[in-house]
Short mmCIF file of C-alpha atoms and ligand atoms in Angstrom, two decimals:
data_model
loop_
_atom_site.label_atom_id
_atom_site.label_comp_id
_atom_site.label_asym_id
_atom_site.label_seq_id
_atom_site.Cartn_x
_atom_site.Cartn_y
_atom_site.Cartn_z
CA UNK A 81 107.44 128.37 89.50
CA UNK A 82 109.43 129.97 92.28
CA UNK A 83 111.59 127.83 95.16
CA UNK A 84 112.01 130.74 98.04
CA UNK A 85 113.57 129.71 101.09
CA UNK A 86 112.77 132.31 103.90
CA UNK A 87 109.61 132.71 105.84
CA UNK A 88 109.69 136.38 104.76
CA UNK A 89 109.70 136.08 100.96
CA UNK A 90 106.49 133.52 101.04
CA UNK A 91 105.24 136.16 103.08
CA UNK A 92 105.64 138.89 100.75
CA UNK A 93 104.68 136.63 97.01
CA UNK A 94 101.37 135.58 99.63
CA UNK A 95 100.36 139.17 100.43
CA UNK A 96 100.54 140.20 96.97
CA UNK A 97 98.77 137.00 95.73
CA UNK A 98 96.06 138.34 98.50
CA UNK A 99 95.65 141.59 97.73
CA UNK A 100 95.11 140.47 94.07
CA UNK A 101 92.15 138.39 95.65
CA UNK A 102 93.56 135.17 94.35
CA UNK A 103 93.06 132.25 97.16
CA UNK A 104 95.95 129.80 98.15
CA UNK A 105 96.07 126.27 98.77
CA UNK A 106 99.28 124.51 100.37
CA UNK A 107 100.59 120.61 99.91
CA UNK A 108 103.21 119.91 102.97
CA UNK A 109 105.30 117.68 101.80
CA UNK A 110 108.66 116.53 103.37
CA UNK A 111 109.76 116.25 99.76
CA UNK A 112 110.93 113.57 97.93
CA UNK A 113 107.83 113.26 95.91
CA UNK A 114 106.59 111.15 94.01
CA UNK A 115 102.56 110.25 92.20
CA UNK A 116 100.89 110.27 95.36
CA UNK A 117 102.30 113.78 96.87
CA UNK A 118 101.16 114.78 92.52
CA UNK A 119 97.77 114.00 92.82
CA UNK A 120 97.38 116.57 95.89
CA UNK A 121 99.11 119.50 94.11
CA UNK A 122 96.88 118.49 91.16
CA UNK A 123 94.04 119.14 93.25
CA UNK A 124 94.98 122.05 95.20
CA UNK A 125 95.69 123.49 91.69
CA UNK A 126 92.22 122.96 90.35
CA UNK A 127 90.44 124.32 93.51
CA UNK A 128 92.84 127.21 94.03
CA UNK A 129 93.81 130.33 92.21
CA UNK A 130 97.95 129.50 93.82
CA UNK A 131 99.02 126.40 95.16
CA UNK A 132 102.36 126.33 97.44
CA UNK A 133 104.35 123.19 98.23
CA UNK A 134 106.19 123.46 101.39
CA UNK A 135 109.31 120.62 100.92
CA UNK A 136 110.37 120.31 104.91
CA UNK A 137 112.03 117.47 106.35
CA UNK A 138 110.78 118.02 110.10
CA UNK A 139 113.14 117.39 112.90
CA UNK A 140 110.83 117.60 115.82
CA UNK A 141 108.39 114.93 114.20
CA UNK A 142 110.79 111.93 114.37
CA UNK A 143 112.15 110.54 117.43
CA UNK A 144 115.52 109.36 118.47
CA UNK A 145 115.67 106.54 116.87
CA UNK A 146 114.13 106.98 113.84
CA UNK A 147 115.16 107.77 110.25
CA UNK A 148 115.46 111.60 110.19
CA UNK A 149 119.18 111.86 108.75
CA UNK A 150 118.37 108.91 105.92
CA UNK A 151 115.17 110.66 104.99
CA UNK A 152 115.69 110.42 101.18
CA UNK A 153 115.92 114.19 100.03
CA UNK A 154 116.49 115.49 96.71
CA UNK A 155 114.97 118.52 95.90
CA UNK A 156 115.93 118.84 92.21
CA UNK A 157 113.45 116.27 91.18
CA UNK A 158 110.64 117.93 94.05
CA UNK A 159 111.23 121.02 91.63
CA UNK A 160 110.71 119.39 88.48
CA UNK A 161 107.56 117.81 89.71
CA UNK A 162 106.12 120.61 91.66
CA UNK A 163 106.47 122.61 88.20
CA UNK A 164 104.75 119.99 86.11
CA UNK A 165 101.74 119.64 88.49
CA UNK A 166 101.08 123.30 88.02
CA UNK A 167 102.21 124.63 91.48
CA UNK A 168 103.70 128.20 91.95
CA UNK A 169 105.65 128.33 94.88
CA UNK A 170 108.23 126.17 96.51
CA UNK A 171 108.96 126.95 100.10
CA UNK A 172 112.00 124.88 101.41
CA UNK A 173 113.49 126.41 104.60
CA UNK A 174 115.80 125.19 106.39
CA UNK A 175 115.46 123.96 110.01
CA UNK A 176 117.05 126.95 111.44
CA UNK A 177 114.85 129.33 109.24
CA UNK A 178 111.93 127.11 111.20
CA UNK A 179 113.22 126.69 114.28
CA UNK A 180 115.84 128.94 115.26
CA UNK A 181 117.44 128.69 118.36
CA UNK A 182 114.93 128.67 121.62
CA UNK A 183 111.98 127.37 120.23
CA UNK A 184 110.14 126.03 122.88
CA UNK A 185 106.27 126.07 121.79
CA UNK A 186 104.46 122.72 120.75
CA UNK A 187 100.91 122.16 119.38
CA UNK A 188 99.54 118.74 120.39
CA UNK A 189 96.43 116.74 120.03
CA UNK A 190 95.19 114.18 122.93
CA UNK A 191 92.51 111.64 122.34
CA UNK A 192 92.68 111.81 118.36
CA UNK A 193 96.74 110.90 118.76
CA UNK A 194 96.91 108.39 121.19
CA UNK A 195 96.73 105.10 119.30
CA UNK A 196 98.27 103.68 116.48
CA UNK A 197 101.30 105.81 115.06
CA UNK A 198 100.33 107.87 117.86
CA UNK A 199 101.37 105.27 120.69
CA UNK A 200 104.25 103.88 118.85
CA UNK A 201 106.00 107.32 118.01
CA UNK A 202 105.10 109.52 121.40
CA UNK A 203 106.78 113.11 119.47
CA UNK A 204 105.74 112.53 116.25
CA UNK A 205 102.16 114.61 116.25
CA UNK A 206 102.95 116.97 118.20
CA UNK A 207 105.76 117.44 115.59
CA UNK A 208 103.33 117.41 112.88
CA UNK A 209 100.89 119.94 114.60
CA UNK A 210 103.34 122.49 114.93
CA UNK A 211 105.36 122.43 111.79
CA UNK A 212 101.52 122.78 110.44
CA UNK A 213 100.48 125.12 112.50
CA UNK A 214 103.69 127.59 111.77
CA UNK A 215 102.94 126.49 107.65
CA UNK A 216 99.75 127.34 108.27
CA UNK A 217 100.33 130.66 109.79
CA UNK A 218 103.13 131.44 107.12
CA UNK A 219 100.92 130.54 103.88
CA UNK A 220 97.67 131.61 105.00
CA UNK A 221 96.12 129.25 102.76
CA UNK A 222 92.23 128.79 101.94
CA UNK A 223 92.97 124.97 101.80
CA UNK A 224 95.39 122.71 102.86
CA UNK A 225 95.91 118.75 101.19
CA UNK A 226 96.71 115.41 102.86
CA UNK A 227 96.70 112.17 102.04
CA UNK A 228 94.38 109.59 103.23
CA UNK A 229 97.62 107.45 103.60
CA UNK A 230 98.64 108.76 106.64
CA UNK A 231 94.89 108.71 107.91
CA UNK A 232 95.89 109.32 111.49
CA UNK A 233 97.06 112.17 110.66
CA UNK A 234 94.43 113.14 108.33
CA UNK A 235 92.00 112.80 111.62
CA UNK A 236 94.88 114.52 113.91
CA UNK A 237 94.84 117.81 111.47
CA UNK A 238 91.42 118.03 110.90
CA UNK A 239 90.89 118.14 114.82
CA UNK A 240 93.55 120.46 115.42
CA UNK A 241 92.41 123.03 112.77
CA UNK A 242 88.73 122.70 114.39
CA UNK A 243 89.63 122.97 117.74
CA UNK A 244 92.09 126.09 117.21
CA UNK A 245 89.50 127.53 114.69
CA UNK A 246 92.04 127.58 111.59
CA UNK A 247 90.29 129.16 108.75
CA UNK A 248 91.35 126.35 106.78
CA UNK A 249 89.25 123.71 104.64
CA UNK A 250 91.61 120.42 105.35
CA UNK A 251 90.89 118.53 102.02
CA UNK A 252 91.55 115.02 102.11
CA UNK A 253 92.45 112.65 98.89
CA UNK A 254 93.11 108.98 97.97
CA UNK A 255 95.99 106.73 98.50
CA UNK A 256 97.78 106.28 95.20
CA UNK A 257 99.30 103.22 94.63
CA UNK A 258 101.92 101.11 92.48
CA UNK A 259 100.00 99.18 89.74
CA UNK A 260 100.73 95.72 92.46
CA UNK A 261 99.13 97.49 95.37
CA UNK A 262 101.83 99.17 97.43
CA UNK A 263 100.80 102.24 98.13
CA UNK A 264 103.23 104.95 97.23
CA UNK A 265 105.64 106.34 99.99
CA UNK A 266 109.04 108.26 99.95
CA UNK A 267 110.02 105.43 102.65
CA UNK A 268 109.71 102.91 99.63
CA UNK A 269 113.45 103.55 98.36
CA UNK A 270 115.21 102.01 101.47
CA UNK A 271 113.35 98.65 100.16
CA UNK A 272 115.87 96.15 97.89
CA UNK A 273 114.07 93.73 95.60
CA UNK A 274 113.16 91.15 98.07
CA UNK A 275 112.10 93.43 100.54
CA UNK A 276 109.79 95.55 97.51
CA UNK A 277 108.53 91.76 96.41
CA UNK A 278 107.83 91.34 100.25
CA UNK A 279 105.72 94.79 100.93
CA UNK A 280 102.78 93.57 98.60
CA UNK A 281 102.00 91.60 102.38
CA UNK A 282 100.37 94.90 104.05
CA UNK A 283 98.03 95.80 100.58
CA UNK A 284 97.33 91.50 100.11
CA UNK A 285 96.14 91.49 103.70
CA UNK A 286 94.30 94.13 103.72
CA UNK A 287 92.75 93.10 100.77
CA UNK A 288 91.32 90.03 102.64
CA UNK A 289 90.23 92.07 105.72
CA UNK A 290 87.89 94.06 103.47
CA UNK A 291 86.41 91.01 101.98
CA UNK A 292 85.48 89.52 105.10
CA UNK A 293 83.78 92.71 106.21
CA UNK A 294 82.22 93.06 102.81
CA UNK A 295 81.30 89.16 104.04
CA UNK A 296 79.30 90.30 106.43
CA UNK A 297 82.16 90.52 109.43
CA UNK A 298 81.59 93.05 112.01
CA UNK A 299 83.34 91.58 114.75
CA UNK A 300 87.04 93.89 114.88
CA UNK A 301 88.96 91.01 116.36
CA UNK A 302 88.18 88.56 113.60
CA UNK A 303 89.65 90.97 110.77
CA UNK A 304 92.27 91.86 112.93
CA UNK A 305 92.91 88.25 113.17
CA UNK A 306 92.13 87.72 109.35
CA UNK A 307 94.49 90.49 108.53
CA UNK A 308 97.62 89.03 111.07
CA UNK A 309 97.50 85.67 110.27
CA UNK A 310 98.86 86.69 106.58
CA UNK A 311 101.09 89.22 107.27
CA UNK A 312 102.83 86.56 109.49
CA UNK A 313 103.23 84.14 106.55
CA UNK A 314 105.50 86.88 105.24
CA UNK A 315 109.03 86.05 106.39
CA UNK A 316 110.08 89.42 106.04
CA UNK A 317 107.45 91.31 107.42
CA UNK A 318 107.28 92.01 111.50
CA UNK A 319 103.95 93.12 112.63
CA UNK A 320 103.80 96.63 114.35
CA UNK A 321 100.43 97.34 114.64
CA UNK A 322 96.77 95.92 113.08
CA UNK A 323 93.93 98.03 113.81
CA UNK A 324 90.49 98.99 114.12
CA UNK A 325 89.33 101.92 114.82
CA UNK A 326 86.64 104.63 114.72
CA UNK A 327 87.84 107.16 111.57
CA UNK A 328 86.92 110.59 113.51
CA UNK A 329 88.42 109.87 116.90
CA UNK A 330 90.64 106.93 116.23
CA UNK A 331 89.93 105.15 119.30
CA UNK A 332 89.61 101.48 119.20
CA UNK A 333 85.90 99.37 118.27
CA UNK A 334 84.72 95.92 119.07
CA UNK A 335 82.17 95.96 116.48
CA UNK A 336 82.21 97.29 112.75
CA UNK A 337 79.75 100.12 112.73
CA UNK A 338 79.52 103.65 111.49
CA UNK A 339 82.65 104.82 109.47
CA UNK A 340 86.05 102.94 110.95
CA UNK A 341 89.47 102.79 109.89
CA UNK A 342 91.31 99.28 109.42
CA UNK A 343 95.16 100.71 109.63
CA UNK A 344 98.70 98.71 109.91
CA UNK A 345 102.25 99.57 110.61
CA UNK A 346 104.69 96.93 109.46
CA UNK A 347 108.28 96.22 109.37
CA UNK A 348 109.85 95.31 106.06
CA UNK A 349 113.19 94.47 106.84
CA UNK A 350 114.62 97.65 108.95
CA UNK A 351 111.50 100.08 106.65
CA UNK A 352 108.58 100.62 108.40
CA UNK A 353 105.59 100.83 106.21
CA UNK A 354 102.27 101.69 106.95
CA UNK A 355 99.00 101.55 104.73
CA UNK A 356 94.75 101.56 105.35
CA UNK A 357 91.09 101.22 103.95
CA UNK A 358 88.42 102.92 105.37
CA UNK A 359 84.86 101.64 105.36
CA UNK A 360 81.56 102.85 105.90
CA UNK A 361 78.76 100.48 107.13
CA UNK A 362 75.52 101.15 105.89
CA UNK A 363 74.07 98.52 108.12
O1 PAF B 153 102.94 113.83 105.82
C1 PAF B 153 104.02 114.44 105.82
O2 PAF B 153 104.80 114.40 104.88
C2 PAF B 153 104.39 115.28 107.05
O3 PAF B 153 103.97 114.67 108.21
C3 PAF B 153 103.88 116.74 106.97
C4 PAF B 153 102.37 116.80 106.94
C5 PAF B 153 104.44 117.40 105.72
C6 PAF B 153 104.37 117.52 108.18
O4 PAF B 153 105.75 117.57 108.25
#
């Protein structure tokens, strides 16, 4: 396993990999990684002949006030993992190596990106669409893996790539979670104990949204409500968003039908979490 750091040398190890007829998939990660970033490298490594992990923390996809200088980074332990999943290559450029010094080009979805993370963090996917689009164009991979975590921008990538006619299978997987429920993030380190104890809110609510769906619910603004109502008994937690919406376009439903996504943003403390379930009526 090989940690390059210049858009030239993946380049090069990419081509040859090519000409061999060996096919690529890539993992973006913004490092830090932990089980849940694993379980897409293990998969890209059993449906590809290479797999590359690109370990980027992204400037342009956080805004001004957000956490881009605290973003946990340590990129010893990224290497260790990224070698025991099976991976080959580690690209981790820096943001100069990216960006240089007049970049000035930006690939953005409408529609798809409006809501949710979308209308609380106005830069963040068109961030996300061109550091992917660049990775994209620098790997040249068959397949490219994302969890279902960040399902916004699951649905935001898998537009993009249509609508720009990438090449690219966008291969979606589970969210992996601790064995209480809190699904795994690298923003899960800023929590202290109380605040950890306090995060099992956002999977316990969740948990009861489903049921009363399962119930029979198919009005949006009762599970919503369902779904609030205990978050709120959390001292700790601050409500950011609770949602319902279709899981292709993301735009907001009255009534449970078809495939929708139930998503929430939540403040811990100062650590904003977010987590999901998706669910498909057959009705
Ligand atoms: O999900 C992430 O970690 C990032 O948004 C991604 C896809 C690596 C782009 O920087």
């Amino acid at each position: 396993m090989r940690l390059v750091k210049t858009i030239k040398e993946v380049r090069e190890i990419v081509n040859g990999w090519k000409k061999e007829g060996l096919s690529v998939g890539l993992v973006p990660t913004m490092g830090y990684l932990h089980e849940g970033h694993e379980s897409l490298i293990v998969k890209s490594v059993s449906q590809n002949d290479k797999t590359v992990v690109s370990v980027f923390v992204n400037p342009i996809q956080f805004g001004p006030n957000e956490d881009l200088a605290s973003y946990p980074r340590d990129i010893e332990h990224d290497k260790e993992l990224v070698k025991n999943a099976g991976a080959d290559l580690i690209f981790n450029p820096e943001p100069e190596e990216m960006y240089g010094k007049h970049f000035t080009t930006l690939v953005n979805t409408t529609e798809v990106s409006e809501n949710l993370c979308g209308a609380k963090r106005p830069v963040h996917f068109g961030g996300v669409c061109t550091v992917l689009t660049k990775l994209f164009n620098i790997v040249n991979p068959e397949r490219a893996y994302f969890g279902q975590k960040d399902a916004q921008q699951l649905a935001v990538v898998k537009r993009f790539v249509k609508d720009l006619n990438f090449d690219i299978e966008i291969v979606g997987c589970p969210i992996i979670r601790e064995a209480d429920g809190l699904a795994k993030s690298s923003r899960n380190t800023y929590l202290n104990k109380e605040e950890r104890k306090a995060a099992l809110i956002l999977s316990k609510s969740l948990k009861l949204g489903k049921e009363a769906i399962l119930k029979g619910e198919r009005n949006s603004s009762k599970v919503i409500e369902i779904i609030t109502n205990n978050l709120n008994t959390e001292k700790l937690a601050k409500v950011d968003y609770v949602s319902i919406v279709d899981n292709e376009n993301i735009q907001y439903v009255d009534k449970i039908e078809g495939e929708i996504l139930c998503a929430i943003a939540v403040y811990i403390g100062k650590t904003r979490l977010i987590d999901n379930f998706i669910y498909k009526c057959e009705d």
